[in-house]
PDB file of C-alpha atoms in Angstrom:
ATOM      1  CA  MET A   1       0.000   0.003   0.003  1.00 63.00           C
ATOM      2  CA  ASP A   2       1.234   3.466  -0.907  1.00 69.00           C
ATOM      3  CA  ASP A   3       1.563   5.473   2.334  1.00 75.00           C
ATOM      4  CA  THR A   4       2.606   8.680   0.567  1.00 79.00           C
ATOM      5  CA  PRO A   5       0.600  11.615   1.992  1.00 85.00           C
ATOM      6  CA  VAL A   6      -2.097  12.917  -0.344  1.00 85.00           C
ATOM      7  CA  THR A   7      -1.388  16.489  -1.367  1.00 87.00           C
ATOM      8  CA  PRO A   8      -4.239  18.976  -1.887  1.00 82.00           C
ATOM      9  CA  GLU A   9      -3.361  19.054  -5.580  1.00 85.00           C
ATOM     10  CA  ALA A  10      -3.576  15.248  -5.872  1.00 79.00           C
ATOM     11  CA  ALA A  11      -6.852  15.173  -3.957  1.00 76.00           C
ATOM     12  CA  ALA A  12      -8.334  17.838  -6.221  1.00 81.00           C
ATOM     13  CA  ALA A  13      -7.157  16.050  -9.378  1.00 82.00           C
ATOM     14  CA  HIS A  14      -8.626  12.771  -8.135  1.00 84.00           C
ATOM     15  CA  ALA A  15     -11.956  14.385  -7.236  1.00 84.00           C
ATOM     16  CA  GLY A  16     -12.137  16.078 -10.641  1.00 84.00           C
ATOM     17  CA  LYS A  17     -11.411  12.836 -12.484  1.00 88.00           C
ATOM     18  CA  LYS A  18     -14.068  10.920 -10.549  1.00 86.00           C
ATOM     19  CA  ALA A  19     -16.597  13.731 -11.071  1.00 83.00           C
ATOM     20  CA  ARG A  20     -16.060  13.516 -14.847  1.00 88.00           C
ATOM     21  CA  ILE A  21     -16.475   9.734 -14.734  1.00 85.00           C
ATOM     22  CA  LYS A  22     -19.684  10.069 -12.710  1.00 86.00           C
ATOM     23  CA  ALA A  23     -21.094  12.663 -15.119  1.00 80.00           C
ATOM     24  CA  ALA A  24     -20.365  10.396 -18.077  1.00 81.00           C
ATOM     25  CA  ARG A  25     -21.905   7.443 -16.263  1.00 85.00           C
ATOM     26  CA  ASP A  26     -25.020   9.445 -15.400  1.00 79.00           C
ATOM     27  CA  ARG A  27     -25.424  10.451 -19.066  1.00 84.00           C
ATOM     28  CA  MET A  28     -25.057   6.826 -20.147  1.00 79.00           C
ATOM     29  CA  MET A  29     -27.657   5.623 -17.634  1.00 78.00           C
ATOM     30  CA  ALA A  30     -30.202   8.378 -18.304  1.00 81.00           C
ATOM     31  CA  ASP A  31     -31.936   6.501 -21.129  1.00 79.00           C
ATOM     32  CA  LYS A  32     -31.588   3.023 -19.577  1.00 73.00           C
ATOM     33  CA  THR A  33     -35.083   2.917 -18.127  1.00 76.00           C
ATOM     34  CA  GLY A  34     -36.631  -0.128 -19.833  1.00 80.00           C
ATOM     35  CA  GLU A  35     -37.400  -3.464 -18.226  1.00 91.00           C
ATOM     36  CA  LYS A  36     -38.037  -6.821 -19.880  1.00 95.00           C
ATOM     37  CA  GLY A  37     -37.664 -10.506 -19.266  1.00 97.00           C
ATOM     38  CA  LEU A  38     -34.253 -11.542 -20.539  1.00 98.00           C
ATOM     39  CA  VAL A  39     -33.037 -14.634 -22.313  1.00 98.00           C
ATOM     40  CA  ILE A  40     -29.636 -15.250 -20.737  1.00 98.00           C
ATOM     41  CA  VAL A  41     -27.122 -17.754 -22.117  1.00 98.00           C
ATOM     42  CA  LEU A  42     -24.132 -18.824 -20.012  1.00 98.00           C
ATOM     43  CA  THR A  43     -21.790 -20.958 -22.073  1.00 98.00           C
ATOM     44  CA  GLY A  44     -18.140 -21.697 -22.796  1.00 98.00           C
ATOM     45  CA  PRO A  45     -15.613 -24.274 -21.579  1.00 95.00           C
ATOM     46  CA  GLY A  46     -14.785 -22.551 -18.300  1.00 95.00           C
ATOM     47  CA  LYS A  47     -16.191 -23.333 -14.859  1.00 93.00           C
ATOM     48  CA  GLY A  48     -18.940 -21.180 -13.368  1.00 95.00           C
ATOM     49  CA  LYS A  49     -21.919 -21.344 -15.705  1.00 97.00           C
ATOM     50  CA  SER A  50     -24.342 -23.124 -13.371  1.00 96.00           C
ATOM     51  CA  SER A  51     -22.818 -21.398 -10.352  1.00 95.00           C
ATOM     52  CA  SER A  52     -23.598 -18.008 -11.868  1.00 97.00           C
ATOM     53  CA  ALA A  53     -27.103 -19.098 -12.817  1.00 98.00           C
ATOM     54  CA  PHE A  54     -27.901 -20.349  -9.327  1.00 98.00           C
ATOM     55  CA  GLY A  55     -26.607 -17.062  -7.961  1.00 97.00           C
ATOM     56  CA  MET A  56     -29.344 -15.322  -9.978  1.00 98.00           C
ATOM     57  CA  ILE A  57     -31.926 -17.793  -8.697  1.00 98.00           C
ATOM     58  CA  LEU A  58     -30.904 -16.909  -5.135  1.00 98.00           C
ATOM     59  CA  ARG A  59     -31.219 -13.218  -5.961  1.00 98.00           C
ATOM     60  CA  CYS A  60     -34.789 -13.814  -7.135  1.00 98.00           C
ATOM     61  CA  ILE A  61     -35.559 -15.693  -3.934  1.00 98.00           C
ATOM     62  CA  ALA A  62     -34.083 -12.852  -1.864  1.00 98.00           C
ATOM     63  CA  HIS A  63     -36.491 -10.474  -3.618  1.00 98.00           C
ATOM     64  CA  GLY A  64     -39.422 -12.823  -2.959  1.00 98.00           C
ATOM     65  CA  MET A  65     -39.763 -13.627  -6.662  1.00 98.00           C
ATOM     66  CA  PRO A  66     -41.090 -17.095  -7.563  1.00 98.00           C
ATOM     67  CA  CYS A  67     -38.746 -19.023  -9.848  1.00 98.00           C
ATOM     68  CA  GLY A  68     -38.075 -22.478 -11.229  1.00 98.00           C
ATOM     69  CA  VAL A  69     -35.191 -24.773 -12.095  1.00 97.00           C
ATOM     70  CA  VAL A  70     -35.104 -27.622 -14.590  1.00 97.00           C
ATOM     71  CA  GLN A  71     -31.884 -29.637 -14.650  1.00 95.00           C
ATOM     72  CA  PHE A  72     -31.123 -31.402 -17.904  1.00 93.00           C
ATOM     73  CA  ILE A  73     -28.440 -34.154 -18.014  1.00 84.00           C
ATOM     74  CA  LYS A  74     -27.523 -33.804 -14.332  1.00 73.00           C
ATOM     75  CA  GLY A  75     -29.356 -35.967 -11.859  1.00 67.00           C
ATOM     76  CA  ALA A  76     -27.297 -38.897 -10.668  1.00 63.00           C
ATOM     77  CA  MET A  77     -25.650 -37.105  -7.744  1.00 74.00           C
ATOM     78  CA  ALA A  78     -26.769 -34.804  -4.957  1.00 83.00           C
ATOM     79  CA  THR A  79     -25.761 -31.154  -5.196  1.00 89.00           C
ATOM     80  CA  GLY A  80     -25.588 -28.364  -2.659  1.00 92.00           C
ATOM     81  CA  GLU A  81     -27.781 -26.055  -4.699  1.00 94.00           C
ATOM     82  CA  ARG A  82     -30.572 -28.602  -4.997  1.00 94.00           C
ATOM     83  CA  GLU A  83     -30.433 -29.443  -1.295  1.00 95.00           C
ATOM     84  CA  LEU A  84     -30.536 -25.765  -0.311  1.00 96.00           C
ATOM     85  CA  LEU A  85     -33.356 -24.764  -2.631  1.00 96.00           C
ATOM     86  CA  VAL A  86     -35.578 -27.782  -2.055  1.00 95.00           C
ATOM     87  CA  THR A  87     -35.079 -27.847   1.719  1.00 96.00           C
ATOM     88  CA  HIS A  88     -35.315 -24.142   2.496  1.00 97.00           C
ATOM     89  CA  PHE A  89     -36.937 -22.353  -0.436  1.00 97.00           C
ATOM     90  CA  GLY A  90     -39.366 -24.820  -1.967  1.00 96.00           C
ATOM     91  CA  HIS A  91     -42.202 -22.324  -1.513  1.00 96.00           C
ATOM     92  CA  LEU A  92     -40.464 -19.919  -3.918  1.00 97.00           C
ATOM     93  CA  CYS A  93     -38.444 -22.187  -6.189  1.00 98.00           C
ATOM     94  CA  ARG A  94     -39.858 -25.203  -8.006  1.00 97.00           C
ATOM     95  CA  PHE A  95     -36.897 -27.506  -8.612  1.00 96.00           C
ATOM     96  CA  HIS A  96     -37.028 -30.370 -11.126  1.00 95.00           C
ATOM     97  CA  THR A  97     -34.097 -32.669 -11.838  1.00 93.00           C
ATOM     98  CA  MET A  98     -35.025 -34.350 -15.115  1.00 86.00           C
ATOM     99  CA  GLY A  99     -31.698 -35.810 -16.243  1.00 72.00           C
ATOM    100  CA  GLU A 100     -30.345 -39.242 -15.403  1.00 64.00           C
ATOM    101  CA  GLY A 101     -26.674 -38.356 -15.303  1.00 55.00           C
ATOM    102  CA  PHE A 102     -24.077 -37.418 -17.871  1.00 53.00           C
ATOM    103  CA  THR A 103     -24.286 -39.081 -21.280  1.00 51.00           C
ATOM    104  CA  TRP A 104     -21.193 -41.207 -20.708  1.00 49.00           C
ATOM    105  CA  GLU A 105     -22.854 -42.610 -17.591  1.00 56.00           C
ATOM    106  CA  THR A 106     -26.292 -43.453 -19.007  1.00 57.00           C
ATOM    107  CA  GLN A 107     -25.036 -44.835 -22.337  1.00 64.00           C
ATOM    108  CA  ASP A 108     -28.644 -45.074 -23.515  1.00 77.00           C
ATOM    109  CA  LEU A 109     -29.630 -42.740 -26.357  1.00 86.00           C
ATOM    110  CA  ALA A 110     -33.365 -43.405 -26.172  1.00 87.00           C
ATOM    111  CA  ARG A 111     -33.461 -42.739 -22.418  1.00 86.00           C
ATOM    112  CA  ASP A 112     -31.387 -39.576 -22.789  1.00 87.00           C
ATOM    113  CA  ARG A 113     -33.705 -38.240 -25.464  1.00 90.00           C
ATOM    114  CA  ALA A 114     -36.803 -39.095 -23.436  1.00 92.00           C
ATOM    115  CA  ALA A 115     -35.390 -37.447 -20.319  1.00 91.00           C
ATOM    116  CA  ALA A 116     -34.500 -34.307 -22.279  1.00 93.00           C
ATOM    117  CA  GLN A 117     -37.959 -34.114 -23.821  1.00 95.00           C
ATOM    118  CA  ALA A 118     -39.592 -34.537 -20.406  1.00 95.00           C
ATOM    119  CA  GLY A 119     -37.352 -31.774 -19.095  1.00 95.00           C
ATOM    120  CA  TRP A 120     -38.344 -29.486 -21.955  1.00 97.00           C
ATOM    121  CA  GLU A 121     -42.052 -30.083 -21.332  1.00 97.00           C
ATOM    122  CA  MET A 122     -41.535 -29.173 -17.683  1.00 97.00           C
ATOM    123  CA  ALA A 123     -39.521 -26.110 -18.708  1.00 98.00           C
ATOM    124  CA  LYS A 124     -42.303 -24.871 -20.990  1.00 98.00           C
ATOM    125  CA  SER A 125     -44.831 -25.294 -18.175  1.00 98.00           C
ATOM    126  CA  LEU A 126     -42.710 -23.242 -15.769  1.00 98.00           C
ATOM    127  CA  ILE A 127     -41.956 -20.540 -18.349  1.00 98.00           C
ATOM    128  CA  ARG A 128     -45.596 -20.209 -19.378  1.00 98.00           C
ATOM    129  CA  ASP A 129     -46.570 -19.477 -15.767  1.00 97.00           C
ATOM    130  CA  PRO A 130     -46.292 -15.669 -15.520  1.00 93.00           C
ATOM    131  CA  ALA A 131     -45.897 -15.918 -11.735  1.00 95.00           C
ATOM    132  CA  ASN A 132     -42.346 -17.205 -12.253  1.00 98.00           C
ATOM    133  CA  ARG A 133     -39.938 -14.331 -12.684  1.00 98.00           C
ATOM    134  CA  MET A 134     -36.991 -16.557 -13.610  1.00 98.00           C
ATOM    135  CA  VAL A 135     -36.609 -20.094 -14.946  1.00 98.00           C
ATOM    136  CA  LEU A 136     -33.195 -21.750 -15.076  1.00 98.00           C
ATOM    137  CA  LEU A 137     -32.657 -24.447 -17.716  1.00 98.00           C
ATOM    138  CA  ASP A 138     -29.465 -25.941 -16.350  1.00 97.00           C
ATOM    139  CA  GLU A 139     -27.313 -27.769 -18.937  1.00 95.00           C
ATOM    140  CA  ILE A 140     -29.952 -27.517 -21.645  1.00 97.00           C
ATOM    141  CA  ASN A 141     -27.164 -26.568 -24.061  1.00 97.00           C
ATOM    142  CA  ILE A 142     -25.770 -30.081 -23.686  1.00 95.00           C
ATOM    143  CA  ALA A 143     -29.119 -31.602 -24.596  1.00 95.00           C
ATOM    144  CA  LEU A 144     -29.281 -29.305 -27.619  1.00 97.00           C
ATOM    145  CA  ARG A 145     -25.691 -30.047 -28.602  1.00 95.00           C
ATOM    146  CA  TYR A 146     -26.497 -33.759 -28.871  1.00 94.00           C
ATOM    147  CA  ASP A 147     -29.789 -33.056 -30.664  1.00 95.00           C
ATOM    148  CA  TYR A 148     -31.901 -34.518 -27.888  1.00 95.00           C
ATOM    149  CA  LEU A 149     -34.036 -31.413 -28.397  1.00 97.00           C
ATOM    150  CA  ASP A 150     -34.814 -29.349 -31.493  1.00 97.00           C
ATOM    151  CA  VAL A 151     -32.997 -26.036 -31.146  1.00 98.00           C
ATOM    152  CA  ALA A 152     -35.368 -24.360 -33.619  1.00 98.00           C
ATOM    153  CA  GLU A 153     -38.334 -25.299 -31.415  1.00 98.00           C
ATOM    154  CA  VAL A 154     -36.603 -24.071 -28.263  1.00 98.00           C
ATOM    155  CA  ALA A 155     -35.595 -20.771 -29.869  1.00 98.00           C
ATOM    156  CA  ALA A 156     -39.068 -20.208 -31.323  1.00 98.00           C
ATOM    157  CA  PHE A 157     -40.734 -20.891 -27.962  1.00 98.00           C
ATOM    158  CA  LEU A 158     -38.460 -18.466 -26.127  1.00 98.00           C
ATOM    159  CA  ARG A 159     -38.976 -15.818 -28.794  1.00 97.00           C
ATOM    160  CA  ASP A 160     -42.745 -16.175 -29.224  1.00 96.00           C
ATOM    161  CA  GLU A 161     -44.252 -17.653 -26.041  1.00 96.00           C
ATOM    162  CA  LYS A 162     -42.145 -16.508 -23.111  1.00 98.00           C
ATOM    163  CA  PRO A 163     -44.089 -14.013 -20.958  1.00 97.00           C
ATOM    164  CA  PRO A 164     -42.685 -10.488 -21.361  1.00 96.00           C
ATOM    165  CA  MET A 165     -41.274 -10.165 -17.832  1.00 97.00           C
ATOM    166  CA  THR A 166     -39.940 -13.711 -17.338  1.00 98.00           C
ATOM    167  CA  HIS A 167     -36.183 -14.231 -17.353  1.00 98.00           C
ATOM    168  CA  VAL A 168     -34.926 -17.535 -18.754  1.00 98.00           C
ATOM    169  CA  VAL A 169     -31.348 -18.670 -18.130  1.00 98.00           C
ATOM    170  CA  LEU A 170     -29.792 -21.411 -20.264  1.00 98.00           C
ATOM    171  CA  THR A 171     -26.480 -22.989 -19.265  1.00 98.00           C
ATOM    172  CA  GLY A 172     -24.018 -25.459 -20.728  1.00 97.00           C
ATOM    173  CA  ARG A 173     -21.124 -25.576 -23.124  1.00 96.00           C
ATOM    174  CA  ASN A 174     -21.395 -25.104 -26.868  1.00 97.00           C
ATOM    175  CA  ALA A 175     -24.542 -22.999 -27.008  1.00 98.00           C
ATOM    176  CA  LYS A 176     -25.965 -23.169 -30.503  1.00 98.00           C
ATOM    177  CA  PRO A 177     -25.993 -20.081 -32.754  1.00 98.00           C
ATOM    178  CA  GLU A 178     -29.797 -20.052 -32.836  1.00 97.00           C
ATOM    179  CA  LEU A 179     -29.860 -19.423 -29.091  1.00 97.00           C
ATOM    180  CA  LEU A 180     -27.130 -16.809 -29.222  1.00 98.00           C
ATOM    181  CA  GLU A 181     -29.139 -14.987 -31.871  1.00 98.00           C
ATOM    182  CA  ILE A 182     -32.278 -14.588 -29.749  1.00 98.00           C
ATOM    183  CA  ALA A 183     -30.499 -14.062 -26.416  1.00 98.00           C
ATOM    184  CA  ASP A 184     -30.404 -10.687 -24.693  1.00 98.00           C
ATOM    185  CA  LEU A 185     -27.315 -11.515 -22.642  1.00 98.00           C
ATOM    186  CA  VAL A 186     -24.569 -14.004 -23.519  1.00 98.00           C
ATOM    187  CA  THR A 187     -21.549 -14.749 -21.355  1.00 98.00           C
ATOM    188  CA  GLU A 188     -18.836 -17.172 -22.428  1.00 97.00           C
ATOM    189  CA  MET A 189     -16.739 -18.619 -19.618  1.00 96.00           C
ATOM    190  CA  ALA A 190     -13.095 -19.148 -20.578  1.00 95.00           C
ATOM    191  CA  VAL A 191     -10.622 -21.598 -19.061  1.00 92.00           C
ATOM    192  CA  VAL A 192      -7.471 -20.006 -17.689  1.00 93.00           C
ATOM    193  CA  LYS A 193      -6.627 -22.590 -15.048  1.00 91.00           C
ATOM    194  CA  HIS A 194      -8.504 -25.569 -13.614  1.00 87.00           C
ATOM    195  CA  PRO A 195      -7.460 -27.908 -10.766  1.00 87.00           C
ATOM    196  CA  PHE A 196      -8.806 -30.946 -12.638  1.00 81.00           C
ATOM    197  CA  ARG A 197      -5.794 -30.702 -14.925  1.00 83.00           C
ATOM    198  CA  ALA A 198      -3.571 -31.060 -11.870  1.00 85.00           C
ATOM    199  CA  GLY A 199      -5.342 -34.211 -10.699  1.00 89.00           C
ATOM    200  CA  ILE A 200      -7.780 -32.561  -8.290  1.00 89.00           C
ATOM    201  CA  LYS A 201     -11.255 -34.099  -8.305  1.00 91.00           C
ATOM    202  CA  ALA A 202     -14.563 -32.241  -8.147  1.00 86.00           C
ATOM    203  CA  GLN A 203     -15.205 -31.125  -4.578  1.00 88.00           C
ATOM    204  CA  PRO A 204     -18.352 -30.251  -2.574  1.00 86.00           C
ATOM    205  CA  GLY A 205     -18.854 -26.545  -2.148  1.00 87.00           C
ATOM    206  CA  VAL A 206     -16.891 -25.783  -5.321  1.00 86.00           C
ATOM    207  CA  GLU A 207     -18.301 -28.007  -8.062  1.00 87.00           C
ATOM    208  CA  PHE A 208     -21.457 -29.365  -6.448  1.00 84.00           C
TER     209      PHE A 208
END
C-alpha cells in the first residue's frame, strides 16, 4: 500500500477525475429505463456457468420472486444447490431434476432423449406461468448439442411464447448459434486454469 501523503493538488485532481467519470456514467444511464424478461445464455468451456445461474436464482428468492429450475443431463448425484433450494426455499423455487446423469454414464440414447424431452415439457410449463420471474434451464445446451431437443423449437418458444417479464437462463457448453441470436445476454466462460488438470477431483462446495 502506498503510504505517501495525499497532497491537496492530488486530492483535487482525483476528485475532478471521478466527477467527470460520474457525469459520463449518469449520461449513459439516463436513457436506460426499460425493463423486460431476458433470455440469458451462459456458455463456454470454463467453470462457473451453473454457479452463476444459481446465484441469480438466489437473488430472485431474496427479492421474494417465484422461480423455477429444470436440470437437464444432471441428476445422478446430490448437489448443494438442490439441497438448499428444495429444503429451504421450496415455496419460492420449483426444482425439477429431469436428467439421469451425464451421457457417458447413461449410455442409452433413447433414455437420454426421453429425459431431455420430459425436461423441456416441464420447462415450458414453468416458463408459461407468468408468476415465475426466472426459470433456469441448467445444462440444456448439452441436450441441444447432442440433438436430444430441437434447437429451432426451443428458440421459437423463447422468442414467441415466453411471458414479457420472465427471465430464462440457459447454461451449458457449446450453445448453438440459434440461441445466441435470440439471447439478450450471452456470457462465455473461458478456461485459464482448472485444478482438474492437476489431478484434483470435483469437490463439494466448489463443483457441487
